[in-house]
PDB file of C-alpha atoms in Angstrom:
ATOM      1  CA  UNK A   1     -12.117 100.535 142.905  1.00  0.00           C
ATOM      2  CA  UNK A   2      -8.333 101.386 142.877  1.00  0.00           C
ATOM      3  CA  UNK A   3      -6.238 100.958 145.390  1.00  0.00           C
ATOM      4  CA  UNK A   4      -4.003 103.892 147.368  1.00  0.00           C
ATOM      5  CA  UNK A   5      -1.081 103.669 149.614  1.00  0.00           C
ATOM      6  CA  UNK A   6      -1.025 106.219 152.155  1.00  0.00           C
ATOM      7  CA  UNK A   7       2.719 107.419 153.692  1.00  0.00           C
ATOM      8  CA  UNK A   8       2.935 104.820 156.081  1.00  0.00           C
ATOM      9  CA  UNK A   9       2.787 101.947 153.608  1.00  0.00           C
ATOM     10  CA  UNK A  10      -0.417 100.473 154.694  1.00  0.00           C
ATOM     11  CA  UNK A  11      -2.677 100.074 151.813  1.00  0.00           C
ATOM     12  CA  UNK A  12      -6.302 101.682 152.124  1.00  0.00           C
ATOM     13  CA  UNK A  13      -9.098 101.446 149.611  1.00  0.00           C
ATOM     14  CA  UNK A  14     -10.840 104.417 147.908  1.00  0.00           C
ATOM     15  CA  UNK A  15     -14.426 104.077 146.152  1.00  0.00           C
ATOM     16  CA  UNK A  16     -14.769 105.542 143.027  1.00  0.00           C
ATOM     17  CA  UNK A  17     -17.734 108.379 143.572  1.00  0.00           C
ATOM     18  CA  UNK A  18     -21.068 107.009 141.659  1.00  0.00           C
ATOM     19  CA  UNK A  19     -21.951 108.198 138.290  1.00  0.00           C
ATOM     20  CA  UNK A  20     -24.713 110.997 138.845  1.00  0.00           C
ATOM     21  CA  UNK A  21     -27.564 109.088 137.106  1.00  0.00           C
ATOM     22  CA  UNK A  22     -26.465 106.147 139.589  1.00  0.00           C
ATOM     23  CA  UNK A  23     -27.308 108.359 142.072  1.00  0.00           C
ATOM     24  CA  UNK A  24     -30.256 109.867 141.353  1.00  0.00           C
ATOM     25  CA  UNK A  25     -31.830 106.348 140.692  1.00  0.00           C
ATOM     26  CA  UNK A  26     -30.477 105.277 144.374  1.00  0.00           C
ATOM     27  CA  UNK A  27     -32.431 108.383 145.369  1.00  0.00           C
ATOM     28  CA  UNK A  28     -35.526 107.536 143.532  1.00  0.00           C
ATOM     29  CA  UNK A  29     -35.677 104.191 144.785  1.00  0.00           C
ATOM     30  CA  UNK A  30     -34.759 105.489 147.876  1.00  0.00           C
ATOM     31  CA  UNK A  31     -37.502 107.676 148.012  1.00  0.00           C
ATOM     32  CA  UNK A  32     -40.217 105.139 146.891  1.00  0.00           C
ATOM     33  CA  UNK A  33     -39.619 103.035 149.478  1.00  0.00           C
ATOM     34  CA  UNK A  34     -39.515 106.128 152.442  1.00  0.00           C
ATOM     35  CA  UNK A  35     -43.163 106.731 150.092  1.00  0.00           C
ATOM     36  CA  UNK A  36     -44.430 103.294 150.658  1.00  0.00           C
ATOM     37  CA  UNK A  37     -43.433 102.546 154.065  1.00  0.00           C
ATOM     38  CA  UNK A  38     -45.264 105.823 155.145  1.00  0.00           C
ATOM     39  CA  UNK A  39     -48.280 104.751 153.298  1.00  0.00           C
ATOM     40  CA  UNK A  40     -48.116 101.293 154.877  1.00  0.00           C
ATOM     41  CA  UNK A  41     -47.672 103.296 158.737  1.00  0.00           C
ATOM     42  CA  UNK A  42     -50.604 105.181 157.570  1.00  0.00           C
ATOM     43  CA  UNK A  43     -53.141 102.342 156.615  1.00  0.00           C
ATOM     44  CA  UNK A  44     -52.134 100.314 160.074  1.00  0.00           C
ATOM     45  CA  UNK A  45     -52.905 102.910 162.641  1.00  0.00           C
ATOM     46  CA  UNK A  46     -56.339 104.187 160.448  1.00  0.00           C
ATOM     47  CA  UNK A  47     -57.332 100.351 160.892  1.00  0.00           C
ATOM     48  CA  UNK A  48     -56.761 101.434 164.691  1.00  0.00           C
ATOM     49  CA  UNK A  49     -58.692 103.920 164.472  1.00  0.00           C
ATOM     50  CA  UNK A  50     -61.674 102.872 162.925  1.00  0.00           C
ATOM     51  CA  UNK A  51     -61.828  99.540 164.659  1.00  0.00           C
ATOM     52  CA  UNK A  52     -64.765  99.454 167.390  1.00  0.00           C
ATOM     53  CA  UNK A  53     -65.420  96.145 169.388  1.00  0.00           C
ATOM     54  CA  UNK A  54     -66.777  95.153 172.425  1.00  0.00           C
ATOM     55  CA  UNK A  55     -67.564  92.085 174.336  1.00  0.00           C
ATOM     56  CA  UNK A  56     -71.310  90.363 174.741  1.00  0.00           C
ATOM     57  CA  UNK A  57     -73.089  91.863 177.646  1.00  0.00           C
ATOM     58  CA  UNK A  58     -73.184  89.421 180.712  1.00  0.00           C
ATOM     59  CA  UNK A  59     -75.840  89.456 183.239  1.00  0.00           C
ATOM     60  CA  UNK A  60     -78.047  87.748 185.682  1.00  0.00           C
ATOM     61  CA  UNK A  61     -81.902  87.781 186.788  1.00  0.00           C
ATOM     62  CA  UNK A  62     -83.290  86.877 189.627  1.00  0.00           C
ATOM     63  CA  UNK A  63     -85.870  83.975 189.156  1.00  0.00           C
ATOM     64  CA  UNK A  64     -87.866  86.241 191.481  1.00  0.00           C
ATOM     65  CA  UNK A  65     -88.188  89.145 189.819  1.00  0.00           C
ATOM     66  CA  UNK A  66     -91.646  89.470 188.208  1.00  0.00           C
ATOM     67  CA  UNK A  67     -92.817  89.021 191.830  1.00  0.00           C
ATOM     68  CA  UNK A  68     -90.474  91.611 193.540  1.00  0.00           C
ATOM     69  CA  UNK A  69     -90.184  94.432 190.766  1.00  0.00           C
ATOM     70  CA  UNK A  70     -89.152  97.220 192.203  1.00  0.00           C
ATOM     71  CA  UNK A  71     -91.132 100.756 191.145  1.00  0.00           C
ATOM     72  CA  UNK A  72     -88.978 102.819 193.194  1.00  0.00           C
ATOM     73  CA  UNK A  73     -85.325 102.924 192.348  1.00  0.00           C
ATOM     74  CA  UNK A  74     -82.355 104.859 194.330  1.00  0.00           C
ATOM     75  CA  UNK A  75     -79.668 105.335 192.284  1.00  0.00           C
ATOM     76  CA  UNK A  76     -76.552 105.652 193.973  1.00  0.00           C
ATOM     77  CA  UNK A  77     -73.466 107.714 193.511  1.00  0.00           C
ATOM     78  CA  UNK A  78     -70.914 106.284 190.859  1.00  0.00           C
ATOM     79  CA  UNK A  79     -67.444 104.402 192.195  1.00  0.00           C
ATOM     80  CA  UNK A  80     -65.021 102.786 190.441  1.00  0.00           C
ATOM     81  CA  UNK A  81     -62.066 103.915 187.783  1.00  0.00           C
ATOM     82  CA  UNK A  82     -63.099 107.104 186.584  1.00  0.00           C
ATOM     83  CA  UNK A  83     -61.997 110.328 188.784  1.00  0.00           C
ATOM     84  CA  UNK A  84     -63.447 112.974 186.250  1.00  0.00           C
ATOM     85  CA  UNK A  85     -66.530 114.436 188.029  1.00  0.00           C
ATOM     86  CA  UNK A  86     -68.537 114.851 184.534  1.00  0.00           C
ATOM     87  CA  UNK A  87     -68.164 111.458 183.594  1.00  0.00           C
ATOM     88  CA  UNK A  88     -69.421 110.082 186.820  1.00  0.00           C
ATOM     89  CA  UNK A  89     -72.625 112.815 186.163  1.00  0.00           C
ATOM     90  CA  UNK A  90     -72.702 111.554 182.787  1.00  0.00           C
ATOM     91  CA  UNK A  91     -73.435 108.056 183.764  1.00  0.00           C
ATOM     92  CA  UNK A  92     -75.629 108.612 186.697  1.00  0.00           C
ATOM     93  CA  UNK A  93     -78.000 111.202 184.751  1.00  0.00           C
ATOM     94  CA  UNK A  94     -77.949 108.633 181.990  1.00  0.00           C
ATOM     95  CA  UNK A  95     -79.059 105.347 184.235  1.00  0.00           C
ATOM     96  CA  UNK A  96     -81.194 107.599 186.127  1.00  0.00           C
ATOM     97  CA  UNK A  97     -82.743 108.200 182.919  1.00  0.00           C
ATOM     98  CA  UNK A  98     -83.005 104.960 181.037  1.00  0.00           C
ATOM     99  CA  UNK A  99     -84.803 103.831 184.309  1.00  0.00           C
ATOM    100  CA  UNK A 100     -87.609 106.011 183.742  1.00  0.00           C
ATOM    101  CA  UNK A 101     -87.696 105.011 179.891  1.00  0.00           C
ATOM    102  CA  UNK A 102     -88.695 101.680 180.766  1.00  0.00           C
ATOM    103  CA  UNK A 103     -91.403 102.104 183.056  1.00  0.00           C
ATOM    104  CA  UNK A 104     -89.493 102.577 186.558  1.00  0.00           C
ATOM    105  CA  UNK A 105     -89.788 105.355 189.184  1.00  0.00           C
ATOM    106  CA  UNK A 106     -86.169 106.674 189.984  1.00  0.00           C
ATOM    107  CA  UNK A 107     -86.020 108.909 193.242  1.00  0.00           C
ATOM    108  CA  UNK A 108     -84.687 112.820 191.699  1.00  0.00           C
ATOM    109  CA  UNK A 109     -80.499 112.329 192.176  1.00  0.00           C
ATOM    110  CA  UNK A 110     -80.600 115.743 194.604  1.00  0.00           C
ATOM    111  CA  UNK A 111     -83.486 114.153 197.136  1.00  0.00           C
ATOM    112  CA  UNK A 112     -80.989 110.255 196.752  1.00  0.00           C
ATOM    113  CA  UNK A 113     -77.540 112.879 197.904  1.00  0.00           C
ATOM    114  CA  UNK A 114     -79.303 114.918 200.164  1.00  0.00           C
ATOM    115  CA  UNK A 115     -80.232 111.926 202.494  1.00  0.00           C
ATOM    116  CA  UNK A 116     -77.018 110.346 202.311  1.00  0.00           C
ATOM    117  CA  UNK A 117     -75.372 113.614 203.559  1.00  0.00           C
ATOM    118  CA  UNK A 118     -77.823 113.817 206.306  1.00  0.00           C
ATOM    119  CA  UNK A 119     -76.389 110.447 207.218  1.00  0.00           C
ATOM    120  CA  UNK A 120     -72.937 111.606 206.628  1.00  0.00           C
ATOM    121  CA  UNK A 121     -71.984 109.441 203.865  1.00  0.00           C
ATOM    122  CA  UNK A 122     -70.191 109.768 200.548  1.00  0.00           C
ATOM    123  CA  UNK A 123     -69.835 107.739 197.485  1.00  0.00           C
ATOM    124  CA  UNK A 124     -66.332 106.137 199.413  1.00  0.00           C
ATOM    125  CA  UNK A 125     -69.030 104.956 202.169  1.00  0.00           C
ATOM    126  CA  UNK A 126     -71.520 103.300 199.839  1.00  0.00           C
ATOM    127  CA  UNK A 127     -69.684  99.894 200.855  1.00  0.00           C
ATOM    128  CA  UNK A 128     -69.816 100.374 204.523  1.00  0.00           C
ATOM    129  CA  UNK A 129     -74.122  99.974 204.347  1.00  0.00           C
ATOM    130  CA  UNK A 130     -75.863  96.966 203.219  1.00  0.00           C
ATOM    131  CA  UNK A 131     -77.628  97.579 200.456  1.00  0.00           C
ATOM    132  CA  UNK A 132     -81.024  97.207 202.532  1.00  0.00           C
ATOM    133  CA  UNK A 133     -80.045  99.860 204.735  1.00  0.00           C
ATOM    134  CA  UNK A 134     -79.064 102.691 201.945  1.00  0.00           C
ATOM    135  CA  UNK A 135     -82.724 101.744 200.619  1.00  0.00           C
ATOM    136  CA  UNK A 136     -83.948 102.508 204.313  1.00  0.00           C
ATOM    137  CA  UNK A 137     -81.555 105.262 204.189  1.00  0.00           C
ATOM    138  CA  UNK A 138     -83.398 106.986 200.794  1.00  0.00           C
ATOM    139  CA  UNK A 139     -86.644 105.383 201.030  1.00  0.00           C
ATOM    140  CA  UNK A 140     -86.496 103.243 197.839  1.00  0.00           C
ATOM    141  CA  UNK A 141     -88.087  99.764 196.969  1.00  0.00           C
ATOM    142  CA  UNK A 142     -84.813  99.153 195.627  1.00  0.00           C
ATOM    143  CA  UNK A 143     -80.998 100.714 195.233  1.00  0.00           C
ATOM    144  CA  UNK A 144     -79.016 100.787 191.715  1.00  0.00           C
ATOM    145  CA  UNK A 145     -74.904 100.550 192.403  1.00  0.00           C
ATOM    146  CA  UNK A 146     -72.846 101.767 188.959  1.00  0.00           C
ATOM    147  CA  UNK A 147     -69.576 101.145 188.899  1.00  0.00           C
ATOM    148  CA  UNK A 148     -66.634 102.190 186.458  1.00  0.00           C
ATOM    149  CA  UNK A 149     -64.733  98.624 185.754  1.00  0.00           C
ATOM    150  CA  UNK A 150     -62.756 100.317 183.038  1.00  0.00           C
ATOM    151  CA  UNK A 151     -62.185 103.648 182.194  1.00  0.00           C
ATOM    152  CA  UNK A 152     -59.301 104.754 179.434  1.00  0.00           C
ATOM    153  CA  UNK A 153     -59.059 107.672 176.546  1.00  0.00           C
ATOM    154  CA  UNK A 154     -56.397 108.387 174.030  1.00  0.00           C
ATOM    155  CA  UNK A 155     -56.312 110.939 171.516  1.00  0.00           C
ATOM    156  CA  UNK A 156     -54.622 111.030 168.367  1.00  0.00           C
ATOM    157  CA  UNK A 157     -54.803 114.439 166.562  1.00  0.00           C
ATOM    158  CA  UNK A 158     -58.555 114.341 165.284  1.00  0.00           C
ATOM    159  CA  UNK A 159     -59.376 110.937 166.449  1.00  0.00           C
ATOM    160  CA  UNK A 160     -60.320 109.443 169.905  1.00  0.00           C
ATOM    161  CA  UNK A 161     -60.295 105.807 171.393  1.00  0.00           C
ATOM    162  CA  UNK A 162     -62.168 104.551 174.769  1.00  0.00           C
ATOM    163  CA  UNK A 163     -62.588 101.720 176.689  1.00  0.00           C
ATOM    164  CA  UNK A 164     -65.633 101.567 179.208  1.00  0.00           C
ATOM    165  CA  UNK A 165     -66.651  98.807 181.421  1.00  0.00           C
ATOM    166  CA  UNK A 166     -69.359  99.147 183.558  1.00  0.00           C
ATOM    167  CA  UNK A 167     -71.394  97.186 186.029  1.00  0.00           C
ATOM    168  CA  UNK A 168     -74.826  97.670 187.294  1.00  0.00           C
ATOM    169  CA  UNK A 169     -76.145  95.786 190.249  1.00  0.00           C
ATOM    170  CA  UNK A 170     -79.663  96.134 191.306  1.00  0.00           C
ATOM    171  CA  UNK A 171     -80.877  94.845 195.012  1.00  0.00           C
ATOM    172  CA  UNK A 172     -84.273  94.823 197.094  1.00  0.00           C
ATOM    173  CA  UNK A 173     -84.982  96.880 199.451  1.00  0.00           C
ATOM    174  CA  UNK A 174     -87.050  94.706 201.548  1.00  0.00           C
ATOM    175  CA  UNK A 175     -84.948  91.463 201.621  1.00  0.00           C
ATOM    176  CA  UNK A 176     -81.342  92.569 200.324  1.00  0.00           C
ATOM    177  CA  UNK A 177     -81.374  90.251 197.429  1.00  0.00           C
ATOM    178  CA  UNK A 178     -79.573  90.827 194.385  1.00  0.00           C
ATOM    179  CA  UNK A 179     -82.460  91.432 191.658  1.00  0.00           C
ATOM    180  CA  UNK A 180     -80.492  91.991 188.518  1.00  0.00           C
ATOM    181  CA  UNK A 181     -76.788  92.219 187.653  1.00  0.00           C
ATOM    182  CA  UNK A 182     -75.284  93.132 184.740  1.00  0.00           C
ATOM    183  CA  UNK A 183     -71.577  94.273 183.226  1.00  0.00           C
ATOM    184  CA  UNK A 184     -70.488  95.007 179.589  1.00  0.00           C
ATOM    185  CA  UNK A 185     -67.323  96.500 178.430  1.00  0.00           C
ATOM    186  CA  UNK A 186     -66.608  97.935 174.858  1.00  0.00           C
ATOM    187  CA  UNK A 187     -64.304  99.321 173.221  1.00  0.00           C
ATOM    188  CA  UNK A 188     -64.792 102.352 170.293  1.00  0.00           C
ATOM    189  CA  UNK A 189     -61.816 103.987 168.257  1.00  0.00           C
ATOM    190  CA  UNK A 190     -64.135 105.531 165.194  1.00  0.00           C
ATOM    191  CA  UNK A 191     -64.405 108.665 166.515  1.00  0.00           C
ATOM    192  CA  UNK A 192     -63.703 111.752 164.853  1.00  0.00           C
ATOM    193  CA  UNK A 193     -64.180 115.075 166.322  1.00  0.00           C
ATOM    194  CA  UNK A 194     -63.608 118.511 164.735  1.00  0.00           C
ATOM    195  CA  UNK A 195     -62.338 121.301 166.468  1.00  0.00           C
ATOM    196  CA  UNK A 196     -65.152 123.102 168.049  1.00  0.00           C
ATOM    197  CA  UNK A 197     -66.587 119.402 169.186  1.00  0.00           C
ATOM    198  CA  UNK A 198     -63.179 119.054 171.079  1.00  0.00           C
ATOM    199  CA  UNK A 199     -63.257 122.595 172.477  1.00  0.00           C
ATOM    200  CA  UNK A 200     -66.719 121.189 174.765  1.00  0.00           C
ATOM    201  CA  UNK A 201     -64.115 118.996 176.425  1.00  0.00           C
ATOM    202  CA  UNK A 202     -63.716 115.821 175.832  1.00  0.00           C
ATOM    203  CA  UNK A 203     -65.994 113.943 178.321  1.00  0.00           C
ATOM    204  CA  UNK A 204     -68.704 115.811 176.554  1.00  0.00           C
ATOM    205  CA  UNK A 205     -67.052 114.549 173.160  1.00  0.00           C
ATOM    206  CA  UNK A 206     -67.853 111.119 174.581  1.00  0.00           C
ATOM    207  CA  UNK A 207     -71.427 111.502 175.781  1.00  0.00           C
ATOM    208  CA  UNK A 208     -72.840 109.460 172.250  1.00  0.00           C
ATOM    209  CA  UNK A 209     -70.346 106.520 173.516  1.00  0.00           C
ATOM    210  CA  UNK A 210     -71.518 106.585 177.491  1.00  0.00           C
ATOM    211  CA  UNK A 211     -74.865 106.538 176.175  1.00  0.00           C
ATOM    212  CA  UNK A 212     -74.286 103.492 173.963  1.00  0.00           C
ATOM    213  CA  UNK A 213     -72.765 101.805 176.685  1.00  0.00           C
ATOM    214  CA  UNK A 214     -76.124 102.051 179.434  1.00  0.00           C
ATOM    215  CA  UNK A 215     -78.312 101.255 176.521  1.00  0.00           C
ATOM    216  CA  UNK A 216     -76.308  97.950 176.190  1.00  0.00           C
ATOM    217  CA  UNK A 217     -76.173  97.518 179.792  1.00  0.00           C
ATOM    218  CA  UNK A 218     -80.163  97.981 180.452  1.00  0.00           C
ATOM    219  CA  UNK A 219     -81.167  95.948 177.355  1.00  0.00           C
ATOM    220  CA  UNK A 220     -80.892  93.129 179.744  1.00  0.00           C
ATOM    221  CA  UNK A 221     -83.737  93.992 182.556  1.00  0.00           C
ATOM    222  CA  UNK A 222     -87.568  93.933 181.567  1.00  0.00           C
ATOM    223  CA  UNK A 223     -89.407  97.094 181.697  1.00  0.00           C
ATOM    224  CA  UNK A 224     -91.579  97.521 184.378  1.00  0.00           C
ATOM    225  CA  UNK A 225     -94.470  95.642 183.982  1.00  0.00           C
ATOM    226  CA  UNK A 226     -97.055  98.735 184.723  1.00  0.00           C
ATOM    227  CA  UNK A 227     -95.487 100.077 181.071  1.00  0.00           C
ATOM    228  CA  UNK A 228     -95.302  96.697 179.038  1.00  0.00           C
ATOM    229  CA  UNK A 229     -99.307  96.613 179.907  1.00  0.00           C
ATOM    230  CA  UNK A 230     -99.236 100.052 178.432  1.00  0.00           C
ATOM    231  CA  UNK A 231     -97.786  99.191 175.088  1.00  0.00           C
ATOM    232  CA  UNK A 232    -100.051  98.731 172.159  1.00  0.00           C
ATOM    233  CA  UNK A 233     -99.285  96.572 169.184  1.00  0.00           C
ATOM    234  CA  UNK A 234     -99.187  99.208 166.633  1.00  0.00           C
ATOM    235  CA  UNK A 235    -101.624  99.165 163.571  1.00  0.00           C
ATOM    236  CA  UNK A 236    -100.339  98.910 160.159  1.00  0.00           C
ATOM    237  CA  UNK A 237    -101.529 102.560 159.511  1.00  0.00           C
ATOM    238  CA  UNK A 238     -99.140 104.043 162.548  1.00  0.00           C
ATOM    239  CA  UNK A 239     -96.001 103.188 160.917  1.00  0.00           C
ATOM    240  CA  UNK A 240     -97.478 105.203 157.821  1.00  0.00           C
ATOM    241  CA  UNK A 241     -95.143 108.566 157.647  1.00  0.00           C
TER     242      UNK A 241
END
């Protein structure tokens, strides 16, 4: 480094410019570190991505309920977190569903709406009605409530995470009791979606996910037992392709 006196006397200091092959290896080493740091950004948000958990699926069932089984089952409008109108269809076509896979007898969604409106009620005025009386209301042995705990979707280019939480409650008609509860949240970021998947819209995108989600949720309530007599171990020959 030498040293340069300007005009006023004071004495200033003036760095000797690098050698070029000092510089380019300050540039390589530079750029191997810009290199690995971007790597390192990359492999921590694909471990975001691709991570999927969700919690243990807590429920209850009443002591009673082999001798108050419902066959007919209301199932209400959807409330809670979610505002998008085909997510709310999504879930209620999908519970409606998994009701009749396991031996139950759900009233059709239109004939369930149809008498509410008659009544002049909503999904906001589910609350104001005791359960017994919206199963008077719809003419049900029992009424299903679904409701959104949690409901949140980023995307990231290509990929997608979601958090659902959802509760079921199911209640008798005849008494008002609480037959069956039960609530399960989950998380799922391994979702990849190509273009023309993410042109359907993305509640659509997530139908596989929703669907995973009421499975979960109904593995915790018998079947009815008019479809457990049904079943029929199956020989050794019927699992023959």
């Amino acid at each position: 480094m030498k040293l340069q006196f300007c005009k006023s006397g004071i004495e200033t200091h003036k760095l000797i410019r690098p050698s070029a092959r000092l510089r380019r290896a300050d540039g390589a080493y530079g750029g191997l570190w810009q290199l690995i740091a971007f790597r390192l950004m990359v492999c921590f948000f694909t471990a975001i991505l691709f991570t999927g958990c969700g919690s243990a699926v807590q429920y209850t069932l009443s002591p009673n309920y082999d001798t108050k089984t419902p066959y007919s089952i209301a199932v209400l409008p959807i409330s809670g977190e979610v505002k998008d109108a085909d997510a709310r269809y999504l879930f209620r076509t999908m519970v409606q569903e998994k009701l009749v896979q396991i031996g139950y007898s759900p009233i059709p969604l239109e004939v369930v709406d149809d008498k509410l409106l008659r009544k002049g009620m909503g999904r906001y005025d589910l609350n104001a009605k005791a359960p017994k009386e919206l199963a008077e209301i719809v003419g049900a042995d029992a009424v299903i409530y679904t409701t959104i705990t949690e409901w949140d979707n980023t995307l990231f280019l290509s990929y997608a995470s979601m958090k659902i939480g959802v509760k079921l409650e199911l209640y008798d008609a005849p008494t008002g009791e609480k037959l069956w509860e039960s609530e399960f949240n989950t998380k799922d970021s391994d979702m990849s979606f190509e273009t023309d998947v993410m042109e359907l819209g993305i509640v659509k995108a997530y139908e596989p996910v929703i669907q995973r989600v009421v499975d979960t949720v109904f593995s915790t309530i018998p079947a009815h037992k008019i479809t457990a007599k049904m079943k029929s171990p199956k020989a050794y020959y019927d699992w023959l392709p």
